[in-house]
CSV table of C-alpha atoms and ligand atoms in Angstrom, one decimal:
chain,number,residue,atom,x,y,z
N,19,MET,CA,192.0,-48.8,-21.2
N,20,GLU,CA,190.1,-49.2,-24.5
N,21,GLU,CA,189.5,-52.8,-25.6
N,22,LEU,CA,189.2,-54.1,-29.1
N,23,LYS,CA,186.1,-56.1,-30.2
N,24,VAL,CA,186.5,-59.9,-30.3
N,25,ALA,CA,186.3,-60.1,-34.1
N,26,ASP,CA,188.7,-57.2,-34.5
N,27,PHE,CA,191.6,-58.9,-32.8
N,28,GLY,CA,191.4,-61.9,-35.0
N,29,GLY,CA,191.4,-59.6,-38.0
N,30,VAL,CA,194.3,-57.5,-36.7
N,31,ILE,CA,196.4,-60.7,-36.0
N,32,ALA,CA,195.4,-62.0,-39.5
N,33,ASP,CA,196.6,-58.8,-41.1
N,34,ARG,CA,199.8,-58.8,-39.2
N,35,ILE,CA,200.6,-62.5,-39.9
N,36,ARG,CA,199.9,-61.8,-43.6
N,37,ALA,CA,202.2,-58.8,-43.6
N,38,GLU,CA,204.9,-60.8,-41.8
N,39,HIS,CA,204.4,-64.2,-43.3
N,40,VAL,CA,207.8,-64.2,-45.0
N,41,THR,CA,209.6,-63.1,-41.8
N,42,LEU,CA,207.7,-65.7,-39.8
N,43,ALA,CA,208.7,-68.5,-42.2
N,44,ALA,CA,212.3,-67.3,-42.0
N,45,ARG,CA,212.1,-67.5,-38.1
N,46,TRP,CA,210.7,-71.0,-38.4
N,47,LEU,CA,213.6,-72.0,-40.6
N,48,ASP,CA,216.2,-70.5,-38.3
N,49,ARG,CA,214.7,-72.3,-35.4
N,50,LEU,CA,214.8,-75.6,-37.3
N,51,ARG,CA,218.4,-75.0,-38.4
N,52,ALA,CA,219.3,-74.5,-34.7
N,53,LEU,CA,217.5,-77.7,-33.8
N,54,ILE,CA,218.9,-80.0,-36.5
N,55,PRO,CA,222.6,-80.6,-36.3
N,56,VAL,CA,223.1,-80.9,-40.1
N,57,GLU,CA,223.3,-78.6,-43.1
N,58,ALA,CA,219.9,-77.1,-43.8
N,59,SER,CA,220.3,-78.1,-47.4
N,60,ALA,CA,220.3,-81.8,-46.3
N,61,VAL,CA,217.0,-81.3,-44.5
N,62,PHE,CA,215.3,-79.2,-47.2
N,63,PRO,CA,217.0,-80.2,-50.4
N,64,SER,CA,214.4,-78.4,-52.5
N,65,GLU,CA,213.6,-74.7,-52.7
N,66,ALA,CA,209.9,-75.7,-53.0
N,67,LEU,CA,209.5,-76.0,-49.3
N,68,LEU,CA,210.9,-72.5,-48.8
N,69,ASP,CA,208.2,-71.2,-51.0
N,70,HIS,CA,205.6,-73.4,-49.4
N,71,ILE,CA,205.8,-72.4,-45.7
N,72,PRO,CA,205.1,-68.7,-46.2
N,73,MET,CA,202.0,-69.7,-48.2
N,74,LEU,CA,200.9,-72.1,-45.4
N,75,ILE,CA,201.3,-69.3,-42.8
N,76,ARG,CA,199.3,-66.9,-45.1
N,77,GLU,CA,196.5,-69.5,-45.2
N,78,ILE,CA,196.4,-69.7,-41.4
N,79,ALA,CA,196.0,-65.9,-41.3
N,80,THR,CA,193.1,-66.2,-43.8
N,81,TYR,CA,191.5,-68.8,-41.5
N,82,LEU,CA,191.9,-66.5,-38.4
N,83,ALA,CA,190.1,-63.7,-40.2
N,84,VAL,CA,187.0,-65.8,-41.2
N,85,PRO,CA,183.9,-66.0,-39.0
N,86,GLU,CA,184.3,-68.0,-35.7
N,87,ASN,CA,182.1,-71.0,-36.7
N,88,GLU,CA,183.9,-72.1,-39.9
N,89,ALA,CA,185.7,-75.4,-39.4
N,90,VAL,CA,189.3,-75.3,-40.5
N,91,ALA,CA,188.8,-78.8,-42.0
N,92,ALA,CA,186.4,-77.3,-44.4
N,93,ASN,CA,188.9,-74.7,-45.6
N,94,THR,CA,190.0,-76.5,-48.6
N,95,ALA,CA,192.8,-74.0,-49.5
N,96,VAL,CA,194.5,-74.6,-46.1
N,97,ILE,CA,193.9,-78.4,-46.3
N,98,SER,CA,195.4,-78.6,-49.7
N,99,LYS,CA,198.5,-76.6,-48.7
N,100,ALA,CA,198.9,-79.1,-45.8
N,101,GLN,CA,198.5,-82.0,-48.1
N,102,GLU,CA,201.0,-80.6,-50.5
N,103,LEU,CA,203.5,-80.2,-47.6
N,104,GLY,CA,202.9,-83.8,-46.7
N,105,ARG,CA,203.7,-84.9,-50.3
N,106,LEU,CA,206.7,-82.6,-50.5
N,107,ARG,CA,208.2,-83.8,-47.3
N,108,HIS,CA,207.6,-87.4,-48.4
N,109,GLU,CA,209.5,-86.7,-51.6
N,110,GLN,CA,212.3,-85.2,-49.5
N,111,GLN,CA,212.3,-88.4,-47.4
N,112,ALA,CA,211.5,-86.7,-44.1
N,113,SER,CA,210.2,-88.7,-41.1
N,114,VAL,CA,207.0,-88.4,-39.2
N,115,HIS,CA,209.1,-87.3,-36.2
N,116,GLN,CA,210.5,-84.4,-38.3
N,117,LEU,CA,207.1,-83.3,-39.4
N,118,LEU,CA,205.8,-83.2,-35.8
N,119,SER,CA,208.8,-81.2,-34.7
N,120,GLU,CA,208.3,-78.8,-37.6
N,121,TYR,CA,204.7,-78.1,-36.6
N,122,ARG,CA,205.6,-77.8,-32.9
N,123,LEU,CA,208.1,-75.1,-33.8
N,124,LEU,CA,205.7,-73.4,-36.1
N,125,GLY,CA,203.1,-73.3,-33.3
N,126,GLY,CA,205.7,-71.8,-30.9
N,127,ILE,CA,206.7,-69.1,-33.4
N,128,LEU,CA,203.1,-68.1,-34.1
N,129,SER,CA,202.1,-68.0,-30.4
N,130,THR,CA,205.2,-65.8,-29.7
N,131,PHE,CA,204.1,-63.6,-32.6
N,132,VAL,CA,200.7,-63.2,-31.1
N,133,GLN,CA,202.2,-62.3,-27.7
N,134,GLU,CA,204.4,-59.7,-29.3
N,135,GLU,CA,201.4,-58.2,-31.2
N,136,VAL,CA,199.4,-58.1,-27.9
N,137,GLU,CA,202.2,-56.1,-26.4
N,138,ARG,CA,202.4,-53.8,-29.4
N,139,GLN,CA,198.7,-53.0,-29.5
N,140,PRO,CA,198.0,-49.5,-28.2
N,141,SER,CA,194.7,-50.7,-26.8
N,142,HIS,CA,195.1,-54.0,-25.2
N,143,PRO,CA,192.8,-56.7,-26.4
N,144,ALA,CA,190.7,-58.4,-23.7
N,145,PRO,CA,192.0,-61.8,-22.5
N,146,GLU,CA,189.1,-63.7,-24.0
N,147,GLN,CA,190.0,-62.2,-27.4
N,148,ILE,CA,193.5,-63.5,-27.1
N,149,VAL,CA,192.3,-66.9,-26.0
N,150,ILE,CA,189.9,-67.1,-28.9
N,151,VAL,CA,192.7,-66.2,-31.4
N,152,LEU,CA,195.2,-68.7,-29.8
N,153,ARG,CA,192.5,-71.4,-29.7
N,154,ARG,CA,191.7,-70.9,-33.4
N,155,MET,CA,195.4,-70.9,-34.3
N,156,ASN,CA,195.9,-74.1,-32.4
N,157,ASP,CA,192.8,-75.7,-34.1
N,158,ALA,CA,194.2,-74.7,-37.4
N,159,LEU,CA,197.7,-76.0,-36.6
N,160,TRP,CA,196.3,-79.3,-35.2
N,161,VAL,CA,194.2,-80.0,-38.3
N,162,LEU,CA,197.1,-78.9,-40.6
N,163,MET,CA,199.5,-81.2,-38.8
N,164,GLN,CA,197.0,-84.1,-38.9
N,165,THR,CA,196.4,-83.5,-42.7
N,166,THR,CA,200.2,-83.2,-43.4
N,167,VAL,CA,201.0,-86.4,-41.5
N,168,ASP,CA,198.0,-88.3,-43.0
N,169,THR,CA,199.1,-87.4,-46.5
N,170,PHE,CA,202.7,-88.2,-45.7
N,171,VAL,CA,201.7,-91.6,-44.3
N,172,THR,CA,199.4,-92.3,-47.3
N,173,GLU,CA,202.3,-91.5,-49.7
N,174,TYR,CA,204.6,-93.7,-47.6
N,175,THR,CA,202.1,-96.6,-47.6
N,176,THR,CA,201.7,-96.3,-51.3
N,177,THR,CA,205.5,-96.4,-51.8
N,178,ILE,CA,205.8,-99.4,-49.5
N,179,ALA,CA,202.9,-101.1,-51.3
N,180,ALA,CA,204.6,-100.5,-54.7
N,181,HIS,CA,207.9,-101.9,-53.4
N,182,ALA,CA,206.1,-104.9,-51.9
N,183,ASP,CA,204.4,-105.5,-55.3
N,184,ARG,CA,207.7,-105.4,-57.1
N,185,LEU,CA,209.1,-107.9,-54.6
N,186,ASP,CA,206.1,-110.1,-55.1
N,187,SER,CA,206.6,-110.2,-58.9
N,188,PHE,CA,210.3,-110.8,-58.4
N,189,ASN,CA,209.4,-113.8,-56.1
N,190,ARG,CA,206.9,-115.0,-58.7
N,191,MET,CA,209.6,-114.7,-61.4
N,192,VAL,CA,212.1,-116.6,-59.3
N,193,SER,CA,209.7,-119.4,-58.4
N,194,HIS,CA,208.0,-119.8,-61.8
N,195,GLU,CA,210.5,-118.8,-64.4
N,196,LEU,CA,213.6,-120.5,-62.8
N,197,ARG,CA,211.9,-123.6,-61.5
N,198,GLN,CA,211.2,-125.0,-64.9
N,199,PRO,CA,214.8,-124.8,-66.4
N,200,LEU,CA,216.2,-126.1,-63.1
N,201,SER,CA,213.8,-129.1,-63.2
N,202,THR,CA,214.9,-129.8,-66.8
N,203,LEU,CA,218.6,-129.7,-65.7
N,204,LEU,CA,217.9,-132.0,-62.8
N,205,TYR,CA,216.2,-134.5,-65.2
N,206,ALA,CA,218.9,-134.2,-67.8
N,207,LEU,CA,222.0,-134.5,-65.6
N,208,PRO,CA,221.8,-138.2,-64.8
N,209,MET,CA,221.8,-138.9,-68.6
N,210,MET,CA,225.3,-137.6,-68.8
N,211,ARG,CA,226.5,-140.5,-66.7
N,212,PRO,CA,228.3,-143.0,-69.0
N,213,ALA,CA,226.6,-146.3,-69.6
N,214,SER,CA,227.8,-149.0,-67.3
N,215,ASP,CA,229.7,-151.0,-70.0
N,216,LEU,CA,231.9,-148.0,-70.9
N,217,THR,CA,235.0,-147.0,-69.1
N,218,VAL,CA,234.1,-144.6,-66.4
N,219,ASP,CA,236.0,-141.4,-66.5
N,220,ASN,CA,236.2,-140.5,-62.8
N,221,ARG,CA,236.6,-136.9,-63.4
N,222,HIS,CA,233.5,-136.7,-65.6
N,223,GLU,CA,231.5,-138.7,-63.1
N,224,ARG,CA,232.5,-136.4,-60.3
N,225,LEU,CA,231.5,-133.3,-62.2
N,226,VAL,CA,228.0,-134.7,-63.0
N,227,PHE,CA,227.6,-135.5,-59.3
N,228,VAL,CA,228.6,-131.9,-58.3
N,229,MET,CA,226.2,-130.4,-60.8
N,230,GLU,CA,223.4,-132.6,-59.6
N,231,ARG,CA,224.0,-131.7,-56.0
N,232,ASN,CA,224.1,-127.9,-56.8
N,233,VAL,CA,220.9,-128.0,-58.9
N,234,ARG,CA,219.2,-129.8,-56.0
N,235,LYS,CA,220.5,-127.1,-53.6
N,236,LEU,CA,219.0,-124.4,-55.9
N,237,MET,CA,215.7,-126.2,-55.9
N,238,THR,CA,215.7,-126.3,-52.1
N,239,LEU,CA,216.6,-122.6,-52.0
N,240,MET,CA,213.6,-121.9,-54.3
N,241,ASP,CA,211.3,-123.8,-52.1
N,242,GLN,CA,212.5,-121.6,-49.2
N,243,LEU,CA,212.1,-118.4,-51.2
N,244,GLU,CA,208.5,-119.4,-52.2
N,245,GLY,CA,207.7,-120.2,-48.5
N,246,MET,CA,209.1,-116.8,-47.5
N,247,SER,CA,207.0,-115.0,-50.0
N,248,ARG,CA,203.8,-116.8,-48.9
N,249,LEU,CA,204.6,-115.8,-45.3
N,250,ARG,CA,205.1,-112.1,-46.3
N,251,THR,CA,201.7,-112.1,-48.1
N,252,ALA,CA,199.9,-113.7,-45.2
N,253,ASP,CA,201.4,-111.4,-42.6
N,254,ALA,CA,201.4,-108.2,-44.6
N,255,ASP,CA,198.7,-106.5,-42.6
N,256,ALA,CA,199.5,-108.0,-39.2
N,257,PRO,CA,201.5,-105.1,-37.8
N,258,HIS,CA,198.6,-102.7,-38.4
N,259,MET,CA,195.9,-104.9,-36.8
N,260,GLN,CA,194.1,-103.4,-33.8
N,261,ARG,CA,191.0,-104.1,-31.9
N,262,VAL,CA,188.7,-101.2,-32.8
N,263,GLU,CA,185.5,-100.3,-31.1
N,264,LEU,CA,183.5,-99.0,-34.0
N,265,THR,CA,181.3,-96.7,-31.8
N,266,SER,CA,184.3,-95.0,-30.3
N,267,MET,CA,186.1,-94.6,-33.6
N,268,ALA,CA,183.0,-93.2,-35.4
N,269,ARG,CA,182.4,-90.8,-32.4
N,270,GLU,CA,186.0,-89.6,-32.5
N,271,ILE,CA,185.7,-88.9,-36.2
N,272,GLY,CA,182.4,-87.2,-35.5
N,273,ARG,CA,184.2,-85.0,-33.0
N,274,GLN,CA,186.8,-84.0,-35.6
N,275,LEU,CA,184.0,-83.1,-38.0
N,276,ARG,CA,181.8,-81.4,-35.5
N,277,GLU,CA,182.5,-77.8,-36.6
N,278,MET,CA,182.0,-78.6,-40.2
N,279,ALA,CA,178.7,-80.4,-39.4
N,280,ASP,CA,177.5,-77.5,-37.1
N,281,GLU,CA,178.2,-75.1,-39.9
N,282,ARG,CA,175.9,-77.0,-42.2
N,283,GLY,CA,173.3,-77.8,-39.5
N,284,VAL,CA,174.0,-81.5,-39.8
N,285,GLU,CA,173.4,-83.8,-36.8
N,286,LEU,CA,176.0,-86.6,-36.5
N,287,LEU,CA,174.5,-89.7,-34.9
N,288,VAL,CA,176.5,-92.8,-34.0
N,289,ALA,CA,174.7,-95.8,-32.6
N,290,ASP,CA,175.7,-97.3,-29.3
N,291,GLY,CA,177.1,-100.8,-29.2
N,292,LEU,CA,178.5,-101.2,-32.7
N,293,PRO,CA,180.7,-104.3,-32.9
N,294,SER,CA,184.5,-104.3,-32.2
N,295,VAL,CA,186.6,-105.5,-35.1
N,296,ASP,CA,190.3,-106.6,-35.4
N,297,VAL,CA,191.3,-104.5,-38.3
N,298,ASP,CA,193.9,-102.2,-39.8
N,299,ALA,CA,192.7,-99.1,-37.8
N,300,GLY,CA,194.3,-96.6,-40.1
N,301,ARG,CA,192.5,-97.8,-43.2
N,302,LEU,CA,189.2,-98.2,-41.4
N,303,GLU,CA,189.4,-94.6,-40.0
N,304,LEU,CA,190.2,-93.3,-43.5
N,305,ILE,CA,187.1,-95.0,-44.8
N,306,LEU,CA,184.7,-93.8,-42.1
N,307,MET,CA,186.2,-90.2,-42.2
N,308,ASN,CA,185.5,-90.1,-45.9
N,309,LEU,CA,182.0,-91.5,-45.8
N,310,MET,CA,181.0,-89.3,-42.8
N,311,SER,CA,182.5,-86.1,-44.2
N,312,ASN,CA,180.8,-86.8,-47.6
N,313,GLY,CA,177.5,-87.1,-45.8
N,314,ILE,CA,178.0,-83.6,-44.3
N,315,LYS,CA,179.4,-82.2,-47.6
N,316,TYR,CA,176.5,-83.4,-49.7
N,317,SER,CA,173.7,-82.6,-47.1
N,318,ASP,CA,170.6,-81.0,-48.5
N,319,PRO,CA,170.4,-77.2,-47.6
N,320,ASN,CA,166.6,-77.3,-48.5
N,321,LYS,CA,165.7,-79.9,-45.8
N,322,SER,CA,164.5,-78.7,-42.4
N,323,THR,CA,166.7,-81.3,-40.6
N,324,ARG,CA,169.9,-82.9,-41.8
N,325,HIS,CA,171.7,-85.9,-40.4
N,326,VAL,CA,174.5,-88.4,-40.9
N,327,ARG,CA,173.9,-91.6,-39.0
N,328,VAL,CA,176.4,-94.5,-38.4
N,329,ASN,CA,174.7,-97.7,-37.6
N,330,GLN,CA,174.9,-101.5,-38.0
N,331,ALA,CA,172.8,-103.1,-40.7
N,332,PRO,CA,170.3,-105.7,-39.5
N,333,THR,CA,171.6,-108.1,-42.3
N,334,ALA,CA,175.0,-108.5,-43.9
N,335,PRO,CA,176.5,-110.7,-46.6
N,336,GLU,CA,177.7,-114.1,-45.3
N,337,GLY,CA,180.8,-113.8,-43.2
N,338,CYS,CA,180.5,-110.0,-42.7
N,339,VAL,CA,179.2,-107.3,-40.5
N,340,THR,CA,177.8,-104.3,-42.4
N,341,ILE,CA,178.2,-100.8,-41.1
N,342,LEU,CA,175.8,-98.2,-42.6
N,343,VAL,CA,176.7,-94.5,-43.1
N,344,GLU,CA,173.4,-93.0,-43.9
N,345,ASP,CA,172.4,-89.4,-44.7
N,346,ASN,CA,169.3,-87.5,-45.8
N,347,GLY,CA,171.3,-85.4,-48.3
N,348,ILE,CA,171.0,-84.6,-51.9
N,349,GLY,CA,171.3,-88.3,-53.1
N,350,ILE,CA,173.2,-89.6,-56.1
N,351,PRO,CA,171.7,-89.9,-59.6
N,352,SER,CA,171.3,-93.6,-60.5
N,353,ASP,CA,173.5,-93.5,-63.6
N,354,GLN,CA,176.4,-92.2,-61.5
N,355,ARG,CA,176.2,-94.6,-58.6
N,356,ALA,CA,178.6,-97.2,-59.9
N,357,ALA,CA,181.0,-94.6,-61.2
N,358,ILE,CA,181.6,-92.6,-58.0
N,359,PHE,CA,184.1,-95.2,-56.7
N,360,GLY,CA,186.3,-94.4,-59.7
N,361,ARG,CA,189.1,-91.9,-59.6
N,362,PHE,CA,188.3,-88.2,-60.2
N,363,VAL,CA,184.6,-88.9,-60.6
N,364,ARG,CA,182.3,-86.2,-59.2
N,365,ALA,CA,178.5,-86.6,-59.5
N,366,HIS,CA,177.5,-83.1,-58.5
N,367,ALA,CA,180.4,-80.8,-59.6
N,368,GLU,CA,177.8,-78.3,-60.9
N,369,LEU,CA,176.4,-77.9,-57.3
N,370,ASP,CA,179.8,-77.0,-55.8
N,371,SER,CA,179.3,-73.3,-55.3
N,372,GLU,CA,175.6,-73.8,-54.2
N,373,LEU,CA,176.7,-76.4,-51.6
N,374,GLY,CA,179.9,-74.5,-50.7
N,375,VAL,CA,182.0,-77.7,-51.3
N,376,ARG,CA,185.2,-78.6,-53.2
N,377,GLY,CA,186.6,-82.0,-54.0
N,378,ALA,CA,188.9,-83.9,-56.3
N,379,GLY,CA,186.7,-87.0,-56.7
N,380,LEU,CA,189.4,-89.1,-55.1
N,381,GLY,CA,188.0,-89.8,-51.6
N,382,LEU,CA,185.7,-92.7,-52.5
N,383,SER,CA,188.2,-94.4,-54.7
N,384,ILE,CA,190.7,-94.3,-51.9
N,385,ALA,CA,188.1,-95.5,-49.4
N,386,ALA,CA,187.1,-98.4,-51.8
N,387,GLU,CA,190.8,-99.4,-52.1
N,388,CYS,CA,191.2,-99.3,-48.3
N,389,ALA,CA,188.1,-101.4,-47.9
N,390,ALA,CA,189.5,-104.0,-50.3
N,391,GLY,CA,192.8,-103.9,-48.4
N,392,ILE,CA,191.0,-105.0,-45.2
N,393,GLY,CA,189.1,-107.7,-47.0
N,394,GLY,CA,185.9,-105.6,-47.1
N,395,LYS,CA,183.8,-103.8,-49.6
N,396,ILE,CA,181.8,-100.6,-49.9
N,397,ARG,CA,178.3,-100.5,-51.5
N,398,VAL,CA,176.0,-97.6,-52.1
N,399,GLU,CA,172.2,-97.2,-52.1
N,400,SER,CA,170.7,-93.8,-52.9
N,401,VAL,CA,167.5,-92.0,-53.8
N,402,LEU,CA,168.0,-88.7,-55.6
N,403,GLY,CA,166.7,-85.9,-53.4
N,404,GLU,CA,166.1,-88.2,-50.4
N,405,GLY,CA,169.5,-89.4,-49.3
N,406,THR,CA,172.3,-91.9,-49.5
N,407,THR,CA,173.5,-94.9,-47.6
N,408,PHE,CA,177.0,-96.3,-47.9
N,409,LEU,CA,177.2,-99.9,-46.7
N,410,LEU,CA,180.6,-101.0,-45.5
N,411,ASP,CA,181.0,-104.8,-45.3
N,412,LEU,CA,183.8,-105.9,-42.9
N,413,PRO,CA,184.8,-109.5,-42.8
N,414,LEU,CA,183.3,-111.3,-39.8
N,415,GLN,CA,186.4,-113.5,-39.3
N,416,ALA,CA,188.1,-110.4,-37.9
N,417,ALA,CA,185.1,-109.1,-36.1
N,418,SER,CA,184.0,-109.9,-32.6
H,512,LIG,P1,184.7,-85.6,-53.6
H,512,LIG,O1,183.8,-85.5,-52.5
H,512,LIG,O2,186.1,-85.0,-53.4
H,512,LIG,O3,184.1,-85.0,-54.9
H,512,LIG,P2,184.5,-88.5,-53.5
H,512,LIG,O4,185.3,-89.5,-54.2
H,512,LIG,O5,184.5,-88.5,-52.0
H,512,LIG,O6,185.0,-87.1,-54.0
H,512,LIG,O7,183.0,-88.6,-54.0
H,512,LIG,C1,182.8,-88.7,-55.3
H,512,LIG,C2,181.4,-88.1,-55.7
H,512,LIG,O8,180.3,-88.9,-55.1
H,512,LIG,C3,181.2,-86.7,-55.0
H,512,LIG,O9,181.7,-85.7,-55.8
H,512,LIG,C4,179.7,-86.6,-54.9
H,512,LIG,O10,179.2,-86.2,-56.2
H,512,LIG,C5,179.3,-88.1,-54.7
H,512,LIG,N1,179.0,-88.4,-53.3
H,512,LIG,C6,179.8,-88.9,-52.4
H,512,LIG,N2,179.2,-89.1,-51.2
H,512,LIG,C7,178.0,-88.6,-51.3
H,512,LIG,C8,176.9,-88.5,-50.5
H,512,LIG,N3,176.9,-88.9,-49.2
H,512,LIG,N4,175.7,-87.9,-51.0
H,512,LIG,C9,175.7,-87.5,-52.2
H,512,LIG,N5,176.7,-87.6,-53.1
H,512,LIG,C10,177.8,-88.1,-52.7
């Protein structure tokens, strides 16, 4: 029996998925409807998602058709579709559980489709071709799912942070704005008592007493409210705290970025024995992922060897450990160094097509906010044409 070449089968499947992307999206929706015991309109209140899923499936097809070594994480079109989906599902108030089920179903539908296509082929593809296509499809789905869930969680965290901020200002309003008039009342009320030489109207006296007692109660209530608000602030990050071994975390991130790094010939080096820290692991991971992937993105194609190295700095500001993410990439012009932590700032937009990168200029601003959120700070040192080092200061109090 004639066998197709490896690259051909990926291309054939990509063409077929592209041709059937609307049908595949409809199958996915049907499966979800069967799974979820409520009206579909309650799950997908917006038509936007129904437009979105076929697009996402088409982008997966495009990825299957590209050469074997390209990392799906570097395919910005696919990633941005997955991010949009995360934002959309957040707006629709979905849950993480729902998102995971949705992707699991999508994976099932696509694998079944591949199986059907294998059976349809007049000349059967070799087993290794099928395995390669399925592996690439799984890789794509995995990265997409991670990106959608990450975006969803980021949106969620932002919403929660905004709610917490509003609650904080409400607490401040209660404690500061109300305390003062209440104190005045408490001070003024005793003056309403009649002077001792006047006949005491019992009813009047009793009313003053009741008023005093209630104002005092209100003052106690306010003390409690203030106390509760202090507690909330102090414990805000506690549920997210985890003991993180920095070497393991950086290596795991390196593993996720491996394909992207290989494609650009960048060696990822993580030092042994980096310290362990008690920290909000989600935020720290986001920071390291951003710094390490930037080191790969902005590597210098003209250098004979390229690297991104994660290491501990020999010195650190008082009370901190400092982790270095250092590269020998293109560097950052000195007049841009302070600005890159701002939103939508890009120092090398003109080199995008030469370097084969795309970006929104948001990564570092998010990383800087996350660093502040865990009591740390990101600094940068760079020599144009030689390389860049990001220095992440993490508070020592939480480090072991
Ligand atoms: P993006 O990479 O999406 O453009 P970032 O906020 O992550 O956005 O980075 C902002 C800018 O800082 C980048 O556009 C790039 O010009 C510069 N930059 C970041 N990291 C590096 C690095 N390791 N080497 C050189 N330039 C960098």
